[in-house]
PDB file of C-alpha atoms in Angstrom:
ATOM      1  CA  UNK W   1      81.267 134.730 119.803  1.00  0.00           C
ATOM      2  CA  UNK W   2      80.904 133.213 116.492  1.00  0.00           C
ATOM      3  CA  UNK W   3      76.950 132.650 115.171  1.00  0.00           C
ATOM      4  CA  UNK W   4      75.394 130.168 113.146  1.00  0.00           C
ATOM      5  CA  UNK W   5      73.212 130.987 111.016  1.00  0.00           C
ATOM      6  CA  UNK W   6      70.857 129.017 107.967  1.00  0.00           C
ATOM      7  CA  UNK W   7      72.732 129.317 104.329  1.00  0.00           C
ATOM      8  CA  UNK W   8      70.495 131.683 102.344  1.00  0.00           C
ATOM      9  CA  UNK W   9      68.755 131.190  99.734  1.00  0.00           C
ATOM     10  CA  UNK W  10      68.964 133.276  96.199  1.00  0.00           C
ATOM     11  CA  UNK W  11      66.388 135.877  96.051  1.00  0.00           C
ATOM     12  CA  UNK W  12      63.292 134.652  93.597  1.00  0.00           C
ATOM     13  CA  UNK W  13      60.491 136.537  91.954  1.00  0.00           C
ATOM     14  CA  UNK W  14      57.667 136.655  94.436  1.00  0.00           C
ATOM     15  CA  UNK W  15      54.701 133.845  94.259  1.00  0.00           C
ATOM     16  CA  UNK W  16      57.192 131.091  93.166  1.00  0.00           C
ATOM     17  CA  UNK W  17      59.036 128.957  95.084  1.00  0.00           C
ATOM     18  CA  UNK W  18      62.867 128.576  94.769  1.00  0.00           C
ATOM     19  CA  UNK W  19      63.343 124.579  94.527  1.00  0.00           C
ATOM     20  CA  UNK W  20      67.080 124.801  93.958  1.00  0.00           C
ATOM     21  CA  UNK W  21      69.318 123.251  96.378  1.00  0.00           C
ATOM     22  CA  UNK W  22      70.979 125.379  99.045  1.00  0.00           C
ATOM     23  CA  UNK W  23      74.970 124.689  98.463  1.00  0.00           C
ATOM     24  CA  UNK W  24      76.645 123.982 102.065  1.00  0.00           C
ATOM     25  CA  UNK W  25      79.384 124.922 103.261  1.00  0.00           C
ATOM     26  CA  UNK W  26      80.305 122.163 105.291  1.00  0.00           C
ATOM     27  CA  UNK W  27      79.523 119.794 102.955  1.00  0.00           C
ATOM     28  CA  UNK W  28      81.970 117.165 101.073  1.00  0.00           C
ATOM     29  CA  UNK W  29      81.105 119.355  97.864  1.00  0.00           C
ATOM     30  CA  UNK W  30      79.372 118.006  94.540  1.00  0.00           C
ATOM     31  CA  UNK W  31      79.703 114.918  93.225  1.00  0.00           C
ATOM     32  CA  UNK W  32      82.796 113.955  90.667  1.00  0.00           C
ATOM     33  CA  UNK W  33      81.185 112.268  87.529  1.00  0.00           C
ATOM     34  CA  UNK W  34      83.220 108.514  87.057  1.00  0.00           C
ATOM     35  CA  UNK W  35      84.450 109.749  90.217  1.00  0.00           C
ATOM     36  CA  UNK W  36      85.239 105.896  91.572  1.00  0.00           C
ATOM     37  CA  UNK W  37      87.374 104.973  87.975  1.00  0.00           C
ATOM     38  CA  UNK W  38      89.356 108.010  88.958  1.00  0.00           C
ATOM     39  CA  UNK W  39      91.464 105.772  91.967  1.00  0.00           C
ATOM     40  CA  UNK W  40      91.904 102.844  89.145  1.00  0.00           C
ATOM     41  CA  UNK W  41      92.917 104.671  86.589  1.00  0.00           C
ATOM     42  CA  UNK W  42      95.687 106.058  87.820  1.00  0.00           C
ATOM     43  CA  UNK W  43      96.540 102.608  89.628  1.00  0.00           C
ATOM     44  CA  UNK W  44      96.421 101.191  86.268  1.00  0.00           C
ATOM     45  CA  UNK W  45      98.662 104.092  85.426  1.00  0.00           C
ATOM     46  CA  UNK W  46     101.462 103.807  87.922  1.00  0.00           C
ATOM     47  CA  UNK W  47     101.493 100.056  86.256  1.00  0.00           C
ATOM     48  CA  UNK W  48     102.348 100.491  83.071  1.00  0.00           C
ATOM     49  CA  UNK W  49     105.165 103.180  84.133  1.00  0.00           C
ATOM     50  CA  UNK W  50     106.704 100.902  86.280  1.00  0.00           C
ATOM     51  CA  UNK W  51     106.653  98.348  83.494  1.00  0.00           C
ATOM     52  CA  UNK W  52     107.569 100.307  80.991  1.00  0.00           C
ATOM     53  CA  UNK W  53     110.293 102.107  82.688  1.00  0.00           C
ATOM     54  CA  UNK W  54     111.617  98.782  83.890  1.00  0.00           C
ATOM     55  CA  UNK W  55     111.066  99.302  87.880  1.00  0.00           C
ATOM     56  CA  UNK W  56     108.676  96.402  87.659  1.00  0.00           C
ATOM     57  CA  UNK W  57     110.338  92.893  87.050  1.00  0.00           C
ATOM     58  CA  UNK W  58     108.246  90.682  84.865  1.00  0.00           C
ATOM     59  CA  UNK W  59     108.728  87.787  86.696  1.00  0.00           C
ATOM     60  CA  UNK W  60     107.139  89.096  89.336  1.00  0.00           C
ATOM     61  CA  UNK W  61     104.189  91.463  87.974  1.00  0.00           C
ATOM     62  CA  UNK W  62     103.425  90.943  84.368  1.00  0.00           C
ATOM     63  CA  UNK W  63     103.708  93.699  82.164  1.00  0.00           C
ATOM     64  CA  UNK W  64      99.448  94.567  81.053  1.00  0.00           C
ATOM     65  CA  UNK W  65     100.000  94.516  77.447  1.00  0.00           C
ATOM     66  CA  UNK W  66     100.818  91.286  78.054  1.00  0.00           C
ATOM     67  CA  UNK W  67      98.213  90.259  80.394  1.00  0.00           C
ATOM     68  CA  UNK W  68      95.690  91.960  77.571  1.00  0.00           C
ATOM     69  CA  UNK W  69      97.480  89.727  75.189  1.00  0.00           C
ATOM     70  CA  UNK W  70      96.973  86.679  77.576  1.00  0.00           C
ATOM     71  CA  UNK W  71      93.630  87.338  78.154  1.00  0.00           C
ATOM     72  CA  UNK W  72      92.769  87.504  74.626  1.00  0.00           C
ATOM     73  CA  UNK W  73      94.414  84.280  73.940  1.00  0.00           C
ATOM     74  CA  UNK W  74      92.132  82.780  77.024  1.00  0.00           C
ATOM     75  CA  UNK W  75      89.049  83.786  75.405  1.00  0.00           C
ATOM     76  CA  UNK W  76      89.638  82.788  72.316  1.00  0.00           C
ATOM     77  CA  UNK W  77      89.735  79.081  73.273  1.00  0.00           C
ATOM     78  CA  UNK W  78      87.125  79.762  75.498  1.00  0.00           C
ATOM     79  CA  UNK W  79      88.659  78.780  79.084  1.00  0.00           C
ATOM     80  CA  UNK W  80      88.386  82.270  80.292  1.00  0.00           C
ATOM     81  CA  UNK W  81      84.145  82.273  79.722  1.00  0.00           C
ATOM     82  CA  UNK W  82      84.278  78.372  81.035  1.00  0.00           C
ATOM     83  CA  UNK W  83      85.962  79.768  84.090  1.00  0.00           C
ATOM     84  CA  UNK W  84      83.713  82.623  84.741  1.00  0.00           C
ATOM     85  CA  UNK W  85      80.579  81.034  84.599  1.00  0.00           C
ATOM     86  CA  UNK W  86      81.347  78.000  87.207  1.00  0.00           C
ATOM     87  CA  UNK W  87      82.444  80.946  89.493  1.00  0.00           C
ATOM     88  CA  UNK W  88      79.927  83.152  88.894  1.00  0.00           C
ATOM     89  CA  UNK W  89      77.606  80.447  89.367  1.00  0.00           C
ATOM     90  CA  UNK W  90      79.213  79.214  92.665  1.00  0.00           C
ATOM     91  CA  UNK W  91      79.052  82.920  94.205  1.00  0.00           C
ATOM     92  CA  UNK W  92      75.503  84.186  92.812  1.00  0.00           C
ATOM     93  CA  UNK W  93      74.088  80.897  94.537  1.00  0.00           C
ATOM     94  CA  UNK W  94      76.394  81.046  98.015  1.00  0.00           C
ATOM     95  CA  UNK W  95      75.213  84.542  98.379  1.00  0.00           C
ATOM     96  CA  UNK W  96      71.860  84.148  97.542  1.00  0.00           C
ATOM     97  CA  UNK W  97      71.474  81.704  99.700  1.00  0.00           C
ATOM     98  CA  UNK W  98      73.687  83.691 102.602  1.00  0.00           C
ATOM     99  CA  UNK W  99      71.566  87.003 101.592  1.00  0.00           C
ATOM    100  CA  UNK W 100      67.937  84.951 102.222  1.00  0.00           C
ATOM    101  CA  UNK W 101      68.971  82.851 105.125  1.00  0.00           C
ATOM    102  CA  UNK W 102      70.494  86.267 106.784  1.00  0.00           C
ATOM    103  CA  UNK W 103      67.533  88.325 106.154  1.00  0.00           C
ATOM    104  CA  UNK W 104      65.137  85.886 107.310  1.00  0.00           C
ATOM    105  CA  UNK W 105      66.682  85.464 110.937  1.00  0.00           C
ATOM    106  CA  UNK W 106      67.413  89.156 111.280  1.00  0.00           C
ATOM    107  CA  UNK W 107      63.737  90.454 110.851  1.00  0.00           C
ATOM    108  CA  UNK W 108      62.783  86.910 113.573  1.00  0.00           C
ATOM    109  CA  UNK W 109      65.716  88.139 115.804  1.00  0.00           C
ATOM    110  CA  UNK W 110      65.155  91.992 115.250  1.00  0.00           C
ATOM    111  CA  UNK W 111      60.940  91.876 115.517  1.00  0.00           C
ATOM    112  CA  UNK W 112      60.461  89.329 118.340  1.00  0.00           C
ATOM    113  CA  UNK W 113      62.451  89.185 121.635  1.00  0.00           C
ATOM    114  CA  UNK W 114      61.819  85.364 121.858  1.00  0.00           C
ATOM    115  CA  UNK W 115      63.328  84.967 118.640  1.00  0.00           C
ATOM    116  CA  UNK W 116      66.447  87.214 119.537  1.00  0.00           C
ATOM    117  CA  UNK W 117      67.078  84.749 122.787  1.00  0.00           C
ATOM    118  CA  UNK W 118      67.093  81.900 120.246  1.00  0.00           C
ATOM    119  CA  UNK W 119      69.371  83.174 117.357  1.00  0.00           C
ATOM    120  CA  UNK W 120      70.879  86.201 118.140  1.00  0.00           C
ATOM    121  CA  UNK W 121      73.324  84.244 120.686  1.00  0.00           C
ATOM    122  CA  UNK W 122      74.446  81.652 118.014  1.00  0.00           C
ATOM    123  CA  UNK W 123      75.080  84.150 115.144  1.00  0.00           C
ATOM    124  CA  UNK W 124      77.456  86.201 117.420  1.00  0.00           C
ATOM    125  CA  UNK W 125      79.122  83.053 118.062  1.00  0.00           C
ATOM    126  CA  UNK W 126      79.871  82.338 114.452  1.00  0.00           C
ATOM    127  CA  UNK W 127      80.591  85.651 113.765  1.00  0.00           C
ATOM    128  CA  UNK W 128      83.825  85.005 116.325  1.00  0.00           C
ATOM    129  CA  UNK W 129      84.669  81.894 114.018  1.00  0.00           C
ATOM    130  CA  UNK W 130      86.330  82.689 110.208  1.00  0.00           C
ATOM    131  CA  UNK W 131      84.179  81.178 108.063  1.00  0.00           C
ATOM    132  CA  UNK W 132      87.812  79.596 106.487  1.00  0.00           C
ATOM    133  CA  UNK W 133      88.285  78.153 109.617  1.00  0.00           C
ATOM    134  CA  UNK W 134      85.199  75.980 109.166  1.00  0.00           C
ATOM    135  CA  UNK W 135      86.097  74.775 105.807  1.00  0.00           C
ATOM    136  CA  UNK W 136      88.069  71.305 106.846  1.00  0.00           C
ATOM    137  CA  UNK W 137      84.714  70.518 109.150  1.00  0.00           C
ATOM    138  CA  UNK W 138      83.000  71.431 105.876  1.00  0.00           C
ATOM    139  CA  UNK W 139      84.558  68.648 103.497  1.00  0.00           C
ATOM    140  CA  UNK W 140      84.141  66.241 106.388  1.00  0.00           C
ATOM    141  CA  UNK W 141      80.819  66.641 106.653  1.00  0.00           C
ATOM    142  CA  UNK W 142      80.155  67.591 102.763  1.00  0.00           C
ATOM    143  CA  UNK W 143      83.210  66.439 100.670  1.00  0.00           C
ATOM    144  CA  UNK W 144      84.682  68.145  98.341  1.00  0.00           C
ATOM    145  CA  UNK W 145      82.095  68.739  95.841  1.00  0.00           C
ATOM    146  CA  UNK W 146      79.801  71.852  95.217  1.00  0.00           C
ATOM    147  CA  UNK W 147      77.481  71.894  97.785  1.00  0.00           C
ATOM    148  CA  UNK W 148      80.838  72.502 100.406  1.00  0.00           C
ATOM    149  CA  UNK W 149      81.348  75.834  97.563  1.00  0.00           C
ATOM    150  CA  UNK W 150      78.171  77.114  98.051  1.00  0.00           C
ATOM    151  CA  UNK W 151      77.134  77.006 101.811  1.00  0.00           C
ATOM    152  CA  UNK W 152      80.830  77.872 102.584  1.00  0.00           C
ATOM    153  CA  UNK W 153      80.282  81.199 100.626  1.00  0.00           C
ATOM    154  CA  UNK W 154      76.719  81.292 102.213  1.00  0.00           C
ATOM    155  CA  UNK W 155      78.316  80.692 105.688  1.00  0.00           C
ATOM    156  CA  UNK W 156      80.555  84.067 104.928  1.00  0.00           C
ATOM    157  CA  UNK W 157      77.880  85.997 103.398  1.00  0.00           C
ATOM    158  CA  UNK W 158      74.902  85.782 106.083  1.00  0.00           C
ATOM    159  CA  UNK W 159      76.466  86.864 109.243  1.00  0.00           C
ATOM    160  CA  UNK W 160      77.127  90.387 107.766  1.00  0.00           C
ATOM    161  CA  UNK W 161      73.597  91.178 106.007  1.00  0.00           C
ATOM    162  CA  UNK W 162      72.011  90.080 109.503  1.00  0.00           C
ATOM    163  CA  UNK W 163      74.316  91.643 111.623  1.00  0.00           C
ATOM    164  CA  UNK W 164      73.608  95.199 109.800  1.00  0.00           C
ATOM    165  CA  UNK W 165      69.660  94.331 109.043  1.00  0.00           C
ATOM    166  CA  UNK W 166      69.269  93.313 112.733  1.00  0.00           C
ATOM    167  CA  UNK W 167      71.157  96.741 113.253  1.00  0.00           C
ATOM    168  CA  UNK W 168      68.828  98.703 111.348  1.00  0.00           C
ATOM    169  CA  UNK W 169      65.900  96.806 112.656  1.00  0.00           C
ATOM    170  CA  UNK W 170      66.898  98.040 115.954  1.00  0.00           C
ATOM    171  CA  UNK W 171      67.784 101.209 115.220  1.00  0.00           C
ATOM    172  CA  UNK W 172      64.553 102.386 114.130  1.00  0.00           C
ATOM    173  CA  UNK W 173      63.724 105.649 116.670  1.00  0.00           C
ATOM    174  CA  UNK W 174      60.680 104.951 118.969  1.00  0.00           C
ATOM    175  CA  UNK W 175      58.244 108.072 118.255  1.00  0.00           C
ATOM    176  CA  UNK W 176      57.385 106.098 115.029  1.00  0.00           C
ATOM    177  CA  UNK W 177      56.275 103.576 117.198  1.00  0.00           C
ATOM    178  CA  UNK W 178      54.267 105.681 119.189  1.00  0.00           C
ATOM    179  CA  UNK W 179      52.756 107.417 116.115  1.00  0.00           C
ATOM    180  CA  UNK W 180      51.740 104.322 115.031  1.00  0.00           C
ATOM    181  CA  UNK W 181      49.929 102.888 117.839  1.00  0.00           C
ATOM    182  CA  UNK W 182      48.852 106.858 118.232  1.00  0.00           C
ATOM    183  CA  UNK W 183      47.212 106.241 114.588  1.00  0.00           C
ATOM    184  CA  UNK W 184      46.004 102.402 115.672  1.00  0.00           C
ATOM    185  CA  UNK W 185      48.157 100.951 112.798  1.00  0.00           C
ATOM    186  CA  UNK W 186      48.102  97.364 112.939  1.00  0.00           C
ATOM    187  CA  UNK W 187      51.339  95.542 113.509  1.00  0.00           C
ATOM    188  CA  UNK W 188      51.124  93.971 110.105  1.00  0.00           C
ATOM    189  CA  UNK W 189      51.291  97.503 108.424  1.00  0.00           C
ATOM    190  CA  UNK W 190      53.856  99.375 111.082  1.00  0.00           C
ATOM    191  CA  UNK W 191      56.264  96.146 109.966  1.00  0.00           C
ATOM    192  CA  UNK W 192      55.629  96.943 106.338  1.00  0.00           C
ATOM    193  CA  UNK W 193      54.879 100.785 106.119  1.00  0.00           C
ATOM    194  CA  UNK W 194      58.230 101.826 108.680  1.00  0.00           C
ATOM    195  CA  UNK W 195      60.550  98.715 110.202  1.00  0.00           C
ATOM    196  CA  UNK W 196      60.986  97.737 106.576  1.00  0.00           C
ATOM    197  CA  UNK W 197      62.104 100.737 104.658  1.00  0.00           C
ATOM    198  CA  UNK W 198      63.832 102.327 108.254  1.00  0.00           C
ATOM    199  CA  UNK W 199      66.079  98.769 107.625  1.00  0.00           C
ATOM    200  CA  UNK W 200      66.546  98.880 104.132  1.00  0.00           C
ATOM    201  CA  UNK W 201      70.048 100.861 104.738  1.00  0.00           C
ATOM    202  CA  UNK W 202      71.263  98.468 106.947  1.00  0.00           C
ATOM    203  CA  UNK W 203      70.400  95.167 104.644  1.00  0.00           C
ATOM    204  CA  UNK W 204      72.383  97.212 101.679  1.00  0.00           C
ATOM    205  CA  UNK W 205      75.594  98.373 103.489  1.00  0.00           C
ATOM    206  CA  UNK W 206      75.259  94.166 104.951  1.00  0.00           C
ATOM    207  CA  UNK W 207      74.752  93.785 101.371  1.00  0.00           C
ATOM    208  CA  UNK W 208      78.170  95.707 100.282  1.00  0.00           C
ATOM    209  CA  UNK W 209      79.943  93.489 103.147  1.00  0.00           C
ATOM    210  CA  UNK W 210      78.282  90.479 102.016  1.00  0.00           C
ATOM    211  CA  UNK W 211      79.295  91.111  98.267  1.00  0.00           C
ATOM    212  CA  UNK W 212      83.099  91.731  99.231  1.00  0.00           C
ATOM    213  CA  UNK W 213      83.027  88.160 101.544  1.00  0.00           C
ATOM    214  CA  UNK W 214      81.337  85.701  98.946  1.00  0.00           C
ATOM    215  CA  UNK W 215      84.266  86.509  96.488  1.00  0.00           C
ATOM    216  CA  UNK W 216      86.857  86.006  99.376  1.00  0.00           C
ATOM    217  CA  UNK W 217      85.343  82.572  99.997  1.00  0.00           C
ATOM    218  CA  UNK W 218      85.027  81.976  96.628  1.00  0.00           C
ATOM    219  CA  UNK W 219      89.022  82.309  95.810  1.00  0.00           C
ATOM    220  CA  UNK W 220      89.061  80.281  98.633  1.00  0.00           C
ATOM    221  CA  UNK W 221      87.023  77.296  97.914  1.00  0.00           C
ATOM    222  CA  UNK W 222      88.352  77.561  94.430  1.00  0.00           C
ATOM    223  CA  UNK W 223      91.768  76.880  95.093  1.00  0.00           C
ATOM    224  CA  UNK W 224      90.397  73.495  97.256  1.00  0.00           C
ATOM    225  CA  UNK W 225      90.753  70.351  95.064  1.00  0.00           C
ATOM    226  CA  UNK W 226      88.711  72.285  92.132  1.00  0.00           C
ATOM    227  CA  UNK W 227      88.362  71.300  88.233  1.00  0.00           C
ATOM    228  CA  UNK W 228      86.862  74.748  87.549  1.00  0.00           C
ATOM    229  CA  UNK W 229      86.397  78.304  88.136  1.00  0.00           C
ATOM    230  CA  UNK W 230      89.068  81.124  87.954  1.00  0.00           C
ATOM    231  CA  UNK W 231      90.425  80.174  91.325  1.00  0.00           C
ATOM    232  CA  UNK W 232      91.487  76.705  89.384  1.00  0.00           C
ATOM    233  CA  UNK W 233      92.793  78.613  86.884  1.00  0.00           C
ATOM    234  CA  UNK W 234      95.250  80.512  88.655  1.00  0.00           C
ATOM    235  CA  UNK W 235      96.296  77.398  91.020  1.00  0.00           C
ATOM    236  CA  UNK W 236      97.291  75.853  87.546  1.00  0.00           C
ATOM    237  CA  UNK W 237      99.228  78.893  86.131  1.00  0.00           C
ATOM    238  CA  UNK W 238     101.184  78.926  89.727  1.00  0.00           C
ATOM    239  CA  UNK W 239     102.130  75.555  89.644  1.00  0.00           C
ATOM    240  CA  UNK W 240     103.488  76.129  85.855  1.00  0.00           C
ATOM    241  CA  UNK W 241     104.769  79.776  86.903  1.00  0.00           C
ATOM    242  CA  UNK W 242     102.432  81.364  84.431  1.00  0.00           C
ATOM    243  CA  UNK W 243     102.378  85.274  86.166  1.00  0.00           C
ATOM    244  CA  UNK W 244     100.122  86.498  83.179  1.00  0.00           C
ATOM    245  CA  UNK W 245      97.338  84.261  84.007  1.00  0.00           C
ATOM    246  CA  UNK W 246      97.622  84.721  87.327  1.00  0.00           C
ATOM    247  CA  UNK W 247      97.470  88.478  86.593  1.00  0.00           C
ATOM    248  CA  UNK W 248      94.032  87.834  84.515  1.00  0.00           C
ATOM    249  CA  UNK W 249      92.509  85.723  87.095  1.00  0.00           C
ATOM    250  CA  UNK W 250      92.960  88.563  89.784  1.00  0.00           C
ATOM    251  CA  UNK W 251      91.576  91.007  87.543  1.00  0.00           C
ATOM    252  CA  UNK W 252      88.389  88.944  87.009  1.00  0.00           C
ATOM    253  CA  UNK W 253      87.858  88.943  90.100  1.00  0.00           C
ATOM    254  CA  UNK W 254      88.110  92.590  90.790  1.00  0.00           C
ATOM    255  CA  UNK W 255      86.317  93.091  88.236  1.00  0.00           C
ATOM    256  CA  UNK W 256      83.467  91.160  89.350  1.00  0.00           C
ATOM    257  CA  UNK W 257      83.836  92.541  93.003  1.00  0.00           C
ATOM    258  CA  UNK W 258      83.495  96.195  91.505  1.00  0.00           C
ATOM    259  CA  UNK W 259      80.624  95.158  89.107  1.00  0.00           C
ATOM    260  CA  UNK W 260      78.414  93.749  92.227  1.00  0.00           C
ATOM    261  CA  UNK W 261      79.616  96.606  94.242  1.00  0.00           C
ATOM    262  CA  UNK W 262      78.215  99.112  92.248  1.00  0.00           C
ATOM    263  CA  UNK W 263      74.873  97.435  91.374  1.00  0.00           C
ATOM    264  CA  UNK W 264      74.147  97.085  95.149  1.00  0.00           C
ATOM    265  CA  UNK W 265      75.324 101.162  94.976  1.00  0.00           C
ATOM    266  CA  UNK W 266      72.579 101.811  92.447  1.00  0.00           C
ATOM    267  CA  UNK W 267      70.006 100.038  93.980  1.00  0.00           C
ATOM    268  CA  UNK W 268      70.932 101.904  97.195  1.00  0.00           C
ATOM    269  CA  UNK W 269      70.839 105.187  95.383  1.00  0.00           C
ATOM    270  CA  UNK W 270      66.918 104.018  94.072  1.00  0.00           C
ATOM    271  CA  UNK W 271      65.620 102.654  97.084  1.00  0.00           C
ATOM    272  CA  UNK W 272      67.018 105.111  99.376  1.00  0.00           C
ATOM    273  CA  UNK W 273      66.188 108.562  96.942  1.00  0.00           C
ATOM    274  CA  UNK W 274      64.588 109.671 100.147  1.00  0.00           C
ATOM    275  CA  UNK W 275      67.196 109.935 102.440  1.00  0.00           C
ATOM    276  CA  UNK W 276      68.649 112.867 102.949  1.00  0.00           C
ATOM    277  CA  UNK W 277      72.449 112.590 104.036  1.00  0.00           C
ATOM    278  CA  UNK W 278      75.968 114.441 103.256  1.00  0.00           C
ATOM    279  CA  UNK W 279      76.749 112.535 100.285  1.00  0.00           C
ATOM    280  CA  UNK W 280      73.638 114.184  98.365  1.00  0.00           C
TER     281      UNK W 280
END
């Protein structure tokens, strides 16, 4: 019968203590530095083969010298930065607006019982509903203009950070509770000292999910009777058959969806240095 016993750890000089991590076995195994550009890289890779080597038409995938050329043209006259700031603008306000409103009714849903019977049974109702599918009550009710934008990316962005905060509200074990009404900690102070930080990893993996659906709604509302924003951009260069700016409008937005996604992953690295899990 096979035994399991703790990894060991190197032998020290007596009266210090050895603070060097124990490797394990089992473990995914250290960390690859630039590890995530690894995946793009050779995506980026297999792209210029196939365009090089002719396996790739042009007319339907650009080649990327020629998107780099494109894109250099585009910022030169300045449409590319006009572009990037309306949609930036239009998805840091949806989802700051989504990450607030979502926050706010988790910790009322997730800390009260009343307040779950109120909201919790609405929320999982529009969480059946695609936000998209919403969008032609949306310009009835709100036009066309940019207030329909911004709550429609809102709309997508606040059913994921509660649905994962009220998670992690919830999912906080009970024997802190009893330590705390062991140690007569006021309610005030249990809410801020241990539901808070034991929901923090839910709000950022909500967070991560929010990130990803603000810039879906965002192509979205961009391609909806828009004057501005990337999304209007590449509705323009398919109507004229323009692949290359297509190709650059695409890449903006991936490279804003990996820019967000990996400041949310460095705050979650800082706020969550406690943690111990697999990944560290």
């Amino acid at each position: 019968m096979t035994t399991l016993t703790a990894p060991s750890r190197p032998v020290v000089a007596a009266g210090t203590e050895d603070v060097r991590p124990v490797r394990r076995r089992l473990s995914p195994g250290a960390s690859i530095r630039f590890g995530g550009l690894i995946g793009i890289a050779l995506l980026l890779l297999a792209w210029v083969v196939g365009s090089a080597t002719g396996l790739l038409d042009p007319r339907t995938l650009t080649e990327p010298w020629t998107v780099v050329g494109t894109a250099v043209t585009l910022i030169e006259n300045g449409r590319l930065q006009e572009s990037l700031v309306t949609s930036g603008i239009r998805a840091a306000l949806g989802l700051g607006l989504g990450v607030l409103v979502g926050a706010v009714l988790a910790l009322i849903s997730g800390l009260s019982r009343f307040g779950e019977v109120l909201i919790d049974g609405p929320i999982q109702v529009k969480r059946s509903i695609p936000t998209l599918a919403l969008i032609p009550l949306l310009i009835l009710w709100l036009g066309i203009g940019e207030p329909m934008k911004v709550i429609t990316i809102a709309l997508a962005v606040f059913v994921p950070i509660y649905i994962h905060t009220h998670n992690g509200l919830r999912s906080i074990e009970g024997r802190y509770a009893e330590l705390a009404e062991t140690l007569d900690v006021s309610r005030a102070e249990f809410i801020r000292h241990v539901v808070l930080p034991g929901a923090m990893p839910g709000f950022l993996l909500g967070l991560r999910f929010a990130v990803t659906s603000s810039l879906l709604a965002l192509v979205v509302v961009e391609v909806i009777n828009a004057t501005s924003g990337i999304g209007h951009m590449i509705t323009l260069a398919s109507n004229y058959g323009q692949t290359d700016i297509i190709v650059v409008g695409l890449v903006v937005y991936a490279l804003l969806g990996v820019t967000a996604d990996s400041a949310v992953r460095l705050i979650e690295r800082k706020a969550l240095s406690w943690r111990r899990t697999l990944a560290s």
